[in-house]
CSV table of C-alpha atoms in Angstrom, one decimal:
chain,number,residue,atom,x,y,z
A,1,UNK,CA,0.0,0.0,0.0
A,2,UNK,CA,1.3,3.2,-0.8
A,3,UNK,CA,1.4,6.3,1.5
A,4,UNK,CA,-1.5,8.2,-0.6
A,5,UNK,CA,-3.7,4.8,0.2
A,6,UNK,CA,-2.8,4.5,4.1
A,7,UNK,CA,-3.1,8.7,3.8
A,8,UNK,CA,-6.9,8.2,2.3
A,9,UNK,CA,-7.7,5.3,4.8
A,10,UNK,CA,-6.5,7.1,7.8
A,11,UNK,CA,-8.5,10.2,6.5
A,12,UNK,CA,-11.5,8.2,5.9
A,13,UNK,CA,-11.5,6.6,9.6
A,14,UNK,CA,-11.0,9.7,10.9
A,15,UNK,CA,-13.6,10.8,13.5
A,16,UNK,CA,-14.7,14.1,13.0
A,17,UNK,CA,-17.1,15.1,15.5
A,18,UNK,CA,-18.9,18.2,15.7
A,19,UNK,CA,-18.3,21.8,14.1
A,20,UNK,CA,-14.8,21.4,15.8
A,21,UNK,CA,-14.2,17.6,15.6
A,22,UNK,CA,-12.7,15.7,18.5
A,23,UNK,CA,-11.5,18.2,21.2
A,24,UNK,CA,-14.4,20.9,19.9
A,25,UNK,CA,-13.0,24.4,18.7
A,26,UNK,CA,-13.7,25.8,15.3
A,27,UNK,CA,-11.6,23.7,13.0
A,28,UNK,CA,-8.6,25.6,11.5
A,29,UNK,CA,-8.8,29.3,11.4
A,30,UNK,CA,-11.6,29.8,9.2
A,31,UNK,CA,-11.1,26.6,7.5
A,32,UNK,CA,-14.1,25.1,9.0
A,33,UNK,CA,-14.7,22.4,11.1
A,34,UNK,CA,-13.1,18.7,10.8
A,35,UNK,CA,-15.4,17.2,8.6
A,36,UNK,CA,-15.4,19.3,6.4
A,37,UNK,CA,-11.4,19.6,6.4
A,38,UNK,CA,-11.8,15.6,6.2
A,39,UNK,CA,-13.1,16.0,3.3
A,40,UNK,CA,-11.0,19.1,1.5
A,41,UNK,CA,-8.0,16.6,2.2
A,42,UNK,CA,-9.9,13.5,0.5
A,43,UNK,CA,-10.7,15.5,-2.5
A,44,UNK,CA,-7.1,16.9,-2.6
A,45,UNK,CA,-5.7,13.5,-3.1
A,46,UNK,CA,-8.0,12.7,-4.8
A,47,UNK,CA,-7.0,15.6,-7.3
A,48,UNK,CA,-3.6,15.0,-7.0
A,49,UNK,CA,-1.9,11.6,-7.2
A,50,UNK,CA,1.2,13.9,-5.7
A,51,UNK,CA,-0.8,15.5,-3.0
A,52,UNK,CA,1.5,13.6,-0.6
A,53,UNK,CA,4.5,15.2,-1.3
A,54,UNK,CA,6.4,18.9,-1.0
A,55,UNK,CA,6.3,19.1,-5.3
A,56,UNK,CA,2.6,19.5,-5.6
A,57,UNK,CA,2.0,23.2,-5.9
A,58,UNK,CA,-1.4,22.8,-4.7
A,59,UNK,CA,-0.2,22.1,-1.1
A,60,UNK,CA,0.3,18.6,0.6
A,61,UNK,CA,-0.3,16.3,3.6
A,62,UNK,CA,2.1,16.6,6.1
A,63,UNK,CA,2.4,14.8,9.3
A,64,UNK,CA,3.1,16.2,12.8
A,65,UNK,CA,2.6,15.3,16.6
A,66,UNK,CA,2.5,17.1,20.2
A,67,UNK,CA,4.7,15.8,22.2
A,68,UNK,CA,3.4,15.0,25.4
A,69,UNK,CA,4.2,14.2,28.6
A,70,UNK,CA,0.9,13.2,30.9
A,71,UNK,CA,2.5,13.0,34.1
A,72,UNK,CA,3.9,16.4,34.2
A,73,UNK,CA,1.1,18.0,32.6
A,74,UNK,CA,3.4,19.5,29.9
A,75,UNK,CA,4.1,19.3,26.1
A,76,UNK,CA,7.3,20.2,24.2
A,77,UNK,CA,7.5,22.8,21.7
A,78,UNK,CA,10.3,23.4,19.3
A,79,UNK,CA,10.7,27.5,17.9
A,80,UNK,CA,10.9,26.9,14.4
A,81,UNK,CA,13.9,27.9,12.6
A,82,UNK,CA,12.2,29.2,9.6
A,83,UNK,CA,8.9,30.6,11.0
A,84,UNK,CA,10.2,31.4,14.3
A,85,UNK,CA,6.8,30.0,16.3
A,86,UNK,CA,6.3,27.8,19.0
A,87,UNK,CA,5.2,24.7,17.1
A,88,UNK,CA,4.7,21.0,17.4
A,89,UNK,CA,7.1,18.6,15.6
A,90,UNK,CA,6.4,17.8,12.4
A,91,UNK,CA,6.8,18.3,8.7
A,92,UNK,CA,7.0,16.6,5.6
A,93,UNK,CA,6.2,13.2,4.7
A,94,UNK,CA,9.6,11.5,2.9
A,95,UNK,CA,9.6,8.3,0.2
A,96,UNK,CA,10.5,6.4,3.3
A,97,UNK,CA,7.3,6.9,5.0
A,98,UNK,CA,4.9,3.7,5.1
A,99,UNK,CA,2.1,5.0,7.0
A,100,UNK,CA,1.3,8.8,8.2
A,101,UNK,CA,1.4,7.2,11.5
A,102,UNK,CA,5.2,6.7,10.9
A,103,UNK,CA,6.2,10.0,9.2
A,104,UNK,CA,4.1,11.6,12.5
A,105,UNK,CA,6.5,9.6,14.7
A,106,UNK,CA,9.9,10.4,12.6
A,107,UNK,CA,9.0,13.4,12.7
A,108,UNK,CA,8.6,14.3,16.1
A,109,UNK,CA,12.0,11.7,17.3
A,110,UNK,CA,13.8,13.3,14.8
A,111,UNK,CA,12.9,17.0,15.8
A,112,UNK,CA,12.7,16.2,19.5
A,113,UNK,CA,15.6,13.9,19.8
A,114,UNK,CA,13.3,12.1,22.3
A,115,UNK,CA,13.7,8.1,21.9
A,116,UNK,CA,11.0,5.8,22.5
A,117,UNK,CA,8.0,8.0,21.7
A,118,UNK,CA,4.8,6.5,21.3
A,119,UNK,CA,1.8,7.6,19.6
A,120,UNK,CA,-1.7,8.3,21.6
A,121,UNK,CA,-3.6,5.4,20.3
A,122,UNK,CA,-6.7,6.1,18.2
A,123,UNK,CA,-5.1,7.7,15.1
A,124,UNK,CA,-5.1,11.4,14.7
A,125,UNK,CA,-6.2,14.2,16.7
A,126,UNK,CA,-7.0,17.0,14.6
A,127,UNK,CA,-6.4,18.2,11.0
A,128,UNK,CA,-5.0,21.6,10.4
A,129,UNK,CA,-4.6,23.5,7.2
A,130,UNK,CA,-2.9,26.6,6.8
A,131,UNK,CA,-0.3,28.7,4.5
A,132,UNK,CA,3.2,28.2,4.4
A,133,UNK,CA,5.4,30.3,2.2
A,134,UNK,CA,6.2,29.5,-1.2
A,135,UNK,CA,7.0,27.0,-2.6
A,136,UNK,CA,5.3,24.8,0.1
A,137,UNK,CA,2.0,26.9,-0.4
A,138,UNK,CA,-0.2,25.0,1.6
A,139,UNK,CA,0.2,22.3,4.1
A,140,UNK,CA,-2.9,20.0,5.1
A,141,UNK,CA,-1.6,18.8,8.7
A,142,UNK,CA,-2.5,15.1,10.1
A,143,UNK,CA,-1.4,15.6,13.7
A,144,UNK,CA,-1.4,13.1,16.1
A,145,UNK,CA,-0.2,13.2,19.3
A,146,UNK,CA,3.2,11.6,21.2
A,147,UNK,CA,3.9,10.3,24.3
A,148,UNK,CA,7.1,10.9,25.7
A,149,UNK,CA,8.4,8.6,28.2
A,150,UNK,CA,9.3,8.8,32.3
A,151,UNK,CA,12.8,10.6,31.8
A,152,UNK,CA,12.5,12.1,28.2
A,153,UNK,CA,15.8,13.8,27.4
A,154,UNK,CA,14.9,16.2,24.9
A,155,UNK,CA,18.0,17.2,22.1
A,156,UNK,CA,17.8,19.9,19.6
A,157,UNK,CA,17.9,19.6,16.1
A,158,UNK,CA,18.9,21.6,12.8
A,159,UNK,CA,15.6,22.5,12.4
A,160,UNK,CA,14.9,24.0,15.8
A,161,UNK,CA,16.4,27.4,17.5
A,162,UNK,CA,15.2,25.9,20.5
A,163,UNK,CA,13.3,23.2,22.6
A,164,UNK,CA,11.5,23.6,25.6
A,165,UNK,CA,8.9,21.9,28.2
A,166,UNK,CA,5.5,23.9,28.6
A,167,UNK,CA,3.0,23.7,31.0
A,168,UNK,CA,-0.3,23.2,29.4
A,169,UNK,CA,-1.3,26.2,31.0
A,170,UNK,CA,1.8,28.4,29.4
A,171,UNK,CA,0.9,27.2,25.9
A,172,UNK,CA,-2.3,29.7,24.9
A,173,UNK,CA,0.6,32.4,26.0
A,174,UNK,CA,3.5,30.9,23.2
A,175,UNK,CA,2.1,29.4,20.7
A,176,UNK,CA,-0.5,30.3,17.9
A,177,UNK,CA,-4.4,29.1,18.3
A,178,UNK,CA,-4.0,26.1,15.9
A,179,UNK,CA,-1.2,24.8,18.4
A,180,UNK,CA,-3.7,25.2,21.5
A,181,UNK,CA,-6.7,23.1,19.7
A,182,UNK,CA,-4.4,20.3,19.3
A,183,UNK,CA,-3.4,21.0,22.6
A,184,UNK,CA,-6.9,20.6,23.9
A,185,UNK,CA,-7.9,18.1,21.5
A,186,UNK,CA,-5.3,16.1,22.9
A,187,UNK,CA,-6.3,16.4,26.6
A,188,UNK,CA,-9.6,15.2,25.7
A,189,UNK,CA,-8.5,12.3,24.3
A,190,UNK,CA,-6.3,11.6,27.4
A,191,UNK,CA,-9.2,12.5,29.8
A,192,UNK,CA,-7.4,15.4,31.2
C-alpha cells in the first residue's frame, strides 16, 4: 500500500465530531470544522496523485505530533527555525514513509531527539490546514499526538532554535491558536 492509500484510509477513519471535531474548537482558522477539512484533504488526493508530497504546488499532507508528557502536565514545543513559532514537531512526509502514523513519529524523534515516543492510540487528533510560504503553499496537517516517556531527554535539532517543556497552561501564551486546539484536543482524548 502506498502512502497516498494508508493517507486516504487514515483520513476516511477519521472521526470528525462536531463543528470542531474531537477536542471541539472551530476547526482551522476559518477553514471550518473537521469534517469538512476531512473532506478538502480527500478531494485533494483525490485531485492529486502527488498531493503527498512537498512538489505538488497545490499544497500537501504533512504529518506532525504534540509531544506530550501526561504525568507532568506539559508538552514540548520546538521555535521553528524558519517561521520562528512555537510549534509541534512535524513536517514533511519522505519516500520512506509507510504510514502517516510513521512520518508523524519520525517526525517528532527526529525534531525532538526524544527516543522511544509513542503515539496516543486512536489515530489522529485533529487536521489543520494553513499557508506556508512558497513554494510549500499549503500544508494540510494530520497531527497526532506523542507520548514521551518517564525521563525524556529532549535534544535539539537543525531545524529547531530551540526546545522547551510547557506547561499546558503556558501554551495559549506561546504558541499560535491552531497549536492550543491540538493541545486541547489532545487532553480530551487523554481524559485530562
Amino acid at each position: 500500500m502506498s502512502l497516498h492509500d494508508d493517507a486516504v484510509l487514515v483520513l476516511k477513519g477519521y472521526a470528525a465530531e462536531g463543528p470542531g471535531g474531537p477536542g471541539g474548537g472551530d476547526g482551522t482558522g476559518g477553514d471550518g470544522g473537521q469534517a469538512e477539512l476531512r473532506q478538502a484533504y480527500l478531494d485533494h488526493l483525490d485531485r492529486h496523485e502527488n498531493g503527498m508530497w512537498k512538489a505538488c504546488a497545490a499544497g500537501h499532507v504533512t504529518a506532525s505530533a504534540l509531544v506530550v508528557d501526561p504525568g507532568h502536565g506539559r508538552v514540548l514545543l520546538t521555535l521553528h527555525r524558519k517561521l520562528r513559532m512555537w510549534l509541534q514537531m512535524g513536517g514533511h512526509c519522505e519516500p520512506g514513509d509507510a504510514t502517516l502514523e510513521a512520518a508523524a513519529l519520525r517526525e517528532a524523534t527526529e525534531e525532538s531527539g526524544v527516543a522511544a515516543l509513542s503515539l496516543l492510540p486512536g489515530g489522529p487528533v485533529r487536521l489543520d490546514r494553513h499557508p506556508i510560504p512558497a513554494p510549500c503553499n499549503w500544508h494540510l496537517d494530520v497531527q497526532y499526538a506523542a507520548l514521551a516517556p518517564a525521563g525524556a531527554a529532549e535534544r535539539i535539532s537543525a531545524e529547531s532554535l530551540e526546545l522547551r517543556w510547557f506547561g499546558y497552561d503556558e501554551v495559549p501564551a506561546v504558541a499560535d491558536a491552531s497549536v492550543v486546539r491540538l493541545l486541547e484536543a489532545t487532553r480530551t482524548r487523554l481524559g485530562r
